[in-house]
Each structure stands twice: as C-alpha cells, then as structure tokens.
Amino acid sequence: MILSRRTFLTSAAAVAVSPLLPPANPAGATLGAAAKPATTIWVGGHEGEFDWQPFDAETREQAMRELLNSWEGIPEGEITDDILAQNGLCLQRADSMDGLQVDEIKPYDWVEAGLGACCDRCSHECFAPDGARAINGEAVCEECLTVADLLDSDEYDRKVAEERITEWLLNHDCDEASVRKQMSSSFDPDLIPTEIWQKCLAEARAEL
C-alpha cells in the first residue's frame, strides 16, 4: 500500500505525540494568561491570487474588517463572509503563525502553515500542497529541493531522499564517483551521511 505524504505524517504524528501528552490535571487548573500567544494570526487575500497578507486579530470579524480595509475599504453595516465573497476575498486562520508579529512573518512561515510563498532560491511562486518545503528557515519549491534538503526534513522526506540516492546509483551502475560528480552540480554530496550513502549503495548493488 502506498501512503500519501499527508497520510504518512498524520499517522506518524499520532504515534509520536501520544506518549508526550501530560497527565490530566486533577485540580482542574486552567492555563494562565501567560500561555496565550501574543498574536492571533489570520491570512487573507483575493481568491486565486498571490497577494495574501497576515493579520493579527482576536476575532474573525476584526480580521475581516482589516482584510476588507486593506483592499476594498470597509463597507457600512455588518461584515459577513458574503461581503468577502462579493469582493473575491478569502480569509482563514493560520494557527502555526500565532505568536509571531505580522512584520516578522517570512516565506518559510507561510509554507509551514500549508500555504504558498515565493521560493527563497528561485523566487518562483510555490505552494505547500504542491511539494514546497520549509527547510532551515527557507521556503523551497519542489524544483529547488535537493537530496540534502530532504535528508534534513521529516521522516517521510528522508525516505524519499534515500530512494532518490538509490535510483541515482542504479542509473550510474553504482559508479560512486560519477554519481557524486553529477550531484555536485546542485548540492554538496558530502552532506549525505556515510551510513545513508552505504545503505543506498548496498540496495542499488542488490538490484543490479
């Protein structure tokens, strides 16, 4: 059975998080005000356009007002989702950005939130659902991702990286020097840990 990235990460997260959950509070104490994030971030813009902005707002109504004011001007009366739709605008929460100041939000944060940004390497528009990744503080489109990037990401990406290394070795009949020379045109092959290289080399040789 082939797992999608979303299915893989969801199942892995469920297993990983459960032993880390704190015990129930017998006293029924609630979180203090200090635990509340400093900001509550919403993001919005024109549907289908790459012009979305972040907003710090306590409520959806406040966020809708800020969004409308930034593009169309605030109409009189109640602000509703229908008014947003009439102006081709969309608004949604971005929980992963909570706590950040609006002017601190980077392309990396948009990708972390499952949204789109401009790739920090090629400047092209990219979207998390299409394969963009947040790697070491960079938003990286799928085309710019290297094996080294994937190895520095989550477990799913590391497995993908190992498959790519094995395929690379197979395509070069396990000629390590040839593979390293080709890899060096896009990244430093020395970034691949020795144990992973040897594992992929053994798998490639077994398939020849």
PDB file of C-alpha atoms in Angstrom, residues 65-195:
ATOM      1  CA  ARG A  65     -12.560  44.264   8.634  1.00  0.00           C
ATOM      2  CA  GLU A  66      -8.779  44.503   8.339  1.00  0.00           C
ATOM      3  CA  LEU A  67      -8.779  42.413   5.164  1.00  0.00           C
ATOM      4  CA  LEU A  68     -11.510  44.479   3.524  1.00  0.00           C
ATOM      5  CA  ASN A  69      -9.867  47.727   4.556  1.00  0.00           C
ATOM      6  CA  SER A  70      -6.556  46.639   3.028  1.00  0.00           C
ATOM      7  CA  TRP A  71      -8.140  46.098  -0.408  1.00  0.00           C
ATOM      8  CA  GLU A  72     -11.624  47.446  -0.906  1.00  0.00           C
ATOM      9  CA  GLY A  73     -12.417  49.733   2.026  1.00  0.00           C
ATOM     10  CA  ILE A  74     -14.791  48.851   4.857  1.00  0.00           C
ATOM     11  CA  PRO A  75     -18.463  48.952   3.829  1.00  0.00           C
ATOM     12  CA  GLU A  76     -21.155  50.232   6.140  1.00  0.00           C
ATOM     13  CA  GLY A  77     -23.021  47.791   8.353  1.00  0.00           C
ATOM     14  CA  GLU A  78     -22.237  44.227   9.369  1.00  0.00           C
ATOM     15  CA  ILE A  79     -19.221  42.491   7.841  1.00  0.00           C
ATOM     16  CA  THR A  80     -20.035  38.979   6.596  1.00  0.00           C
ATOM     17  CA  ASP A  81     -18.392  36.230   4.592  1.00  0.00           C
ATOM     18  CA  ASP A  82     -20.792  37.049   1.770  1.00  0.00           C
ATOM     19  CA  ILE A  83     -19.236  40.522   1.534  1.00  0.00           C
ATOM     20  CA  LEU A  84     -15.782  38.941   1.318  1.00  0.00           C
ATOM     21  CA  ALA A  85     -17.009  36.612  -1.431  1.00  0.00           C
ATOM     22  CA  GLN A  86     -18.521  39.511  -3.371  1.00  0.00           C
ATOM     23  CA  ASN A  87     -15.087  41.095  -3.444  1.00  0.00           C
ATOM     24  CA  GLY A  88     -13.348  37.827  -4.329  1.00  0.00           C
ATOM     25  CA  LEU A  89     -11.628  37.706  -0.947  1.00  0.00           C
ATOM     26  CA  CYS A  90     -10.821  34.714   1.266  1.00  0.00           C
ATOM     27  CA  LEU A  91      -9.845  34.608   4.943  1.00  0.00           C
ATOM     28  CA  GLN A  92      -8.596  31.784   7.116  1.00  0.00           C
ATOM     29  CA  ARG A  93      -6.775  31.151  10.377  1.00  0.00           C
ATOM     30  CA  ALA A  94      -3.059  30.417  10.381  1.00  0.00           C
ATOM     31  CA  ASP A  95      -2.582  28.830  13.802  1.00  0.00           C
ATOM     32  CA  SER A  96       1.051  27.945  13.171  1.00  0.00           C
ATOM     33  CA  MET A  97       1.848  31.674  12.868  1.00  0.00           C
ATOM     34  CA  ASP A  98       0.285  32.540  16.248  1.00  0.00           C
ATOM     35  CA  GLY A  99       2.775  34.354  18.451  1.00  0.00           C
ATOM     36  CA  LEU A 100       4.620  35.925  15.517  1.00  0.00           C
ATOM     37  CA  GLN A 101       4.447  39.638  14.813  1.00  0.00           C
ATOM     38  CA  VAL A 102       2.904  40.375  11.401  1.00  0.00           C
ATOM     39  CA  ASP A 103       6.076  42.066  10.112  1.00  0.00           C
ATOM     40  CA  GLU A 104       8.173  39.078  11.242  1.00  0.00           C
ATOM     41  CA  ILE A 105       6.335  36.510   9.117  1.00  0.00           C
ATOM     42  CA  LYS A 106       8.613  35.051   6.420  1.00  0.00           C
ATOM     43  CA  PRO A 107       8.006  32.875   3.337  1.00  0.00           C
ATOM     44  CA  TYR A 108       9.119  29.921   5.466  1.00  0.00           C
ATOM     45  CA  ASP A 109       6.206  30.538   7.852  1.00  0.00           C
ATOM     46  CA  TRP A 110       3.659  30.555   5.004  1.00  0.00           C
ATOM     47  CA  VAL A 111       4.871  27.156   3.812  1.00  0.00           C
ATOM     48  CA  GLU A 112       4.887  25.852   7.398  1.00  0.00           C
ATOM     49  CA  ALA A 113       1.233  26.878   7.555  1.00  0.00           C
ATOM     50  CA  GLY A 114       0.458  24.771   4.474  1.00  0.00           C
ATOM     51  CA  LEU A 115       0.128  27.839   2.232  1.00  0.00           C
ATOM     52  CA  GLY A 116       2.105  29.455  -0.581  1.00  0.00           C
ATOM     53  CA  ALA A 117       5.151  31.729  -0.776  1.00  0.00           C
ATOM     54  CA  CYS A 118       7.922  32.756  -3.137  1.00  0.00           C
ATOM     55  CA  CYS A 119      10.782  30.264  -3.145  1.00  0.00           C
ATOM     56  CA  ASP A 120      13.832  31.736  -1.413  1.00  0.00           C
ATOM     57  CA  ARG A 121      16.096  30.135  -4.030  1.00  0.00           C
ATOM     58  CA  CYS A 122      14.440  30.828  -7.372  1.00  0.00           C
ATOM     59  CA  SER A 123      11.793  33.434  -6.392  1.00  0.00           C
ATOM     60  CA  HIS A 124       9.032  31.477  -8.150  1.00  0.00           C
ATOM     61  CA  GLU A 125       5.656  31.046  -6.515  1.00  0.00           C
ATOM     62  CA  CYS A 126       5.307  27.744  -4.684  1.00  0.00           C
ATOM     63  CA  PHE A 127       2.700  26.057  -2.545  1.00  0.00           C
ATOM     64  CA  ALA A 128       2.960  23.562   0.295  1.00  0.00           C
ATOM     65  CA  PRO A 129       0.283  21.258  -1.222  1.00  0.00           C
ATOM     66  CA  ASP A 130       2.353  21.107  -4.425  1.00  0.00           C
ATOM     67  CA  GLY A 131       5.525  19.994  -2.651  1.00  0.00           C
ATOM     68  CA  ALA A 132       7.131  23.164  -1.292  1.00  0.00           C
ATOM     69  CA  ARG A 133       9.006  22.626   1.968  1.00  0.00           C
ATOM     70  CA  ALA A 134      10.195  24.792   4.856  1.00  0.00           C
ATOM     71  CA  ILE A 135      13.889  23.902   5.157  1.00  0.00           C
ATOM     72  CA  ASN A 136      16.226  25.582   7.666  1.00  0.00           C
ATOM     73  CA  GLY A 137      14.409  28.902   7.577  1.00  0.00           C
ATOM     74  CA  GLU A 138      13.860  28.861   3.801  1.00  0.00           C
ATOM     75  CA  ALA A 139      10.774  28.345   1.664  1.00  0.00           C
ATOM     76  CA  VAL A 140      11.935  25.903  -1.013  1.00  0.00           C
ATOM     77  CA  CYS A 141       9.887  24.923  -4.055  1.00  0.00           C
ATOM     78  CA  GLU A 142       9.776  21.303  -5.191  1.00  0.00           C
ATOM     79  CA  GLU A 143      12.058  22.032  -8.158  1.00  0.00           C
ATOM     80  CA  CYS A 144      14.764  23.526  -5.904  1.00  0.00           C
ATOM     81  CA  LEU A 145      14.686  20.743  -3.294  1.00  0.00           C
ATOM     82  CA  THR A 146      17.865  18.693  -3.150  1.00  0.00           C
ATOM     83  CA  VAL A 147      18.540  15.295  -1.618  1.00  0.00           C
ATOM     84  CA  ALA A 148      20.386  17.093   1.185  1.00  0.00           C
ATOM     85  CA  ASP A 149      17.255  19.192   1.883  1.00  0.00           C
ATOM     86  CA  LEU A 150      15.082  16.091   2.076  1.00  0.00           C
ATOM     87  CA  LEU A 151      17.510  14.389   4.442  1.00  0.00           C
ATOM     88  CA  ASP A 152      17.262  17.432   6.710  1.00  0.00           C
ATOM     89  CA  SER A 153      13.452  17.288   6.780  1.00  0.00           C
ATOM     90  CA  ASP A 154      10.973  14.833   8.303  1.00  0.00           C
ATOM     91  CA  GLU A 155      10.923  11.029   8.184  1.00  0.00           C
ATOM     92  CA  TYR A 156       8.822  10.881   5.023  1.00  0.00           C
ATOM     93  CA  ASP A 157      11.248  13.164   3.167  1.00  0.00           C
ATOM     94  CA  ARG A 158      14.249  11.199   4.388  1.00  0.00           C
ATOM     95  CA  LYS A 159      12.758   8.038   2.914  1.00  0.00           C
ATOM     96  CA  VAL A 160      12.187   9.876  -0.381  1.00  0.00           C
ATOM     97  CA  ALA A 161      15.816  11.066  -0.301  1.00  0.00           C
ATOM     98  CA  GLU A 162      17.118   7.531   0.203  1.00  0.00           C
ATOM     99  CA  GLU A 163      15.023   6.313  -2.736  1.00  0.00           C
ATOM    100  CA  ARG A 164      16.470   9.081  -4.928  1.00  0.00           C
ATOM    101  CA  ILE A 165      20.052   8.261  -3.910  1.00  0.00           C
ATOM    102  CA  THR A 166      19.473   4.576  -4.643  1.00  0.00           C
ATOM    103  CA  GLU A 167      17.951   5.424  -8.041  1.00  0.00           C
ATOM    104  CA  TRP A 168      20.859   7.743  -8.822  1.00  0.00           C
ATOM    105  CA  LEU A 169      23.338   4.973  -8.057  1.00  0.00           C
ATOM    106  CA  LEU A 170      21.379   2.490 -10.161  1.00  0.00           C
ATOM    107  CA  ASN A 171      21.368   4.870 -13.123  1.00  0.00           C
ATOM    108  CA  HIS A 172      25.163   5.119 -12.896  1.00  0.00           C
ATOM    109  CA  ASP A 173      25.734   1.376 -12.370  1.00  0.00           C
ATOM    110  CA  CYS A 174      26.879   2.148  -8.809  1.00  0.00           C
ATOM    111  CA  ASP A 175      29.791   4.266 -10.030  1.00  0.00           C
ATOM    112  CA  GLU A 176      30.118   6.390  -6.902  1.00  0.00           C
ATOM    113  CA  ALA A 177      32.489   8.932  -8.403  1.00  0.00           C
ATOM    114  CA  SER A 178      30.152   9.539 -11.334  1.00  0.00           C
ATOM    115  CA  VAL A 179      27.151   9.996  -9.032  1.00  0.00           C
ATOM    116  CA  ARG A 180      28.994  12.413  -6.754  1.00  0.00           C
ATOM    117  CA  LYS A 181      30.168  14.458  -9.728  1.00  0.00           C
ATOM    118  CA  GLN A 182      26.618  14.843 -11.023  1.00  0.00           C
ATOM    119  CA  MET A 183      25.238  15.603  -7.566  1.00  0.00           C
ATOM    120  CA  SER A 184      27.816  18.339  -7.014  1.00  0.00           C
ATOM    121  CA  SER A 185      26.161  20.449  -9.722  1.00  0.00           C
ATOM    122  CA  SER A 186      23.233  21.101  -7.359  1.00  0.00           C
ATOM    123  CA  PHE A 187      24.497  20.360  -3.829  1.00  0.00           C
ATOM    124  CA  ASP A 188      27.464  19.060  -1.867  1.00  0.00           C
ATOM    125  CA  PRO A 189      27.246  15.246  -1.825  1.00  0.00           C
ATOM    126  CA  ASP A 190      29.359  15.223   1.343  1.00  0.00           C
ATOM    127  CA  LEU A 191      26.195  16.395   3.123  1.00  0.00           C
ATOM    128  CA  ILE A 192      24.839  12.866   2.720  1.00  0.00           C
ATOM    129  CA  PRO A 193      25.750  10.918   5.889  1.00  0.00           C
ATOM    130  CA  THR A 194      28.098   7.998   5.236  1.00  0.00           C
ATOM    131  CA  GLU A 195      25.710   5.423   6.723  1.00  0.00           C
TER     132      GLU A 195
END
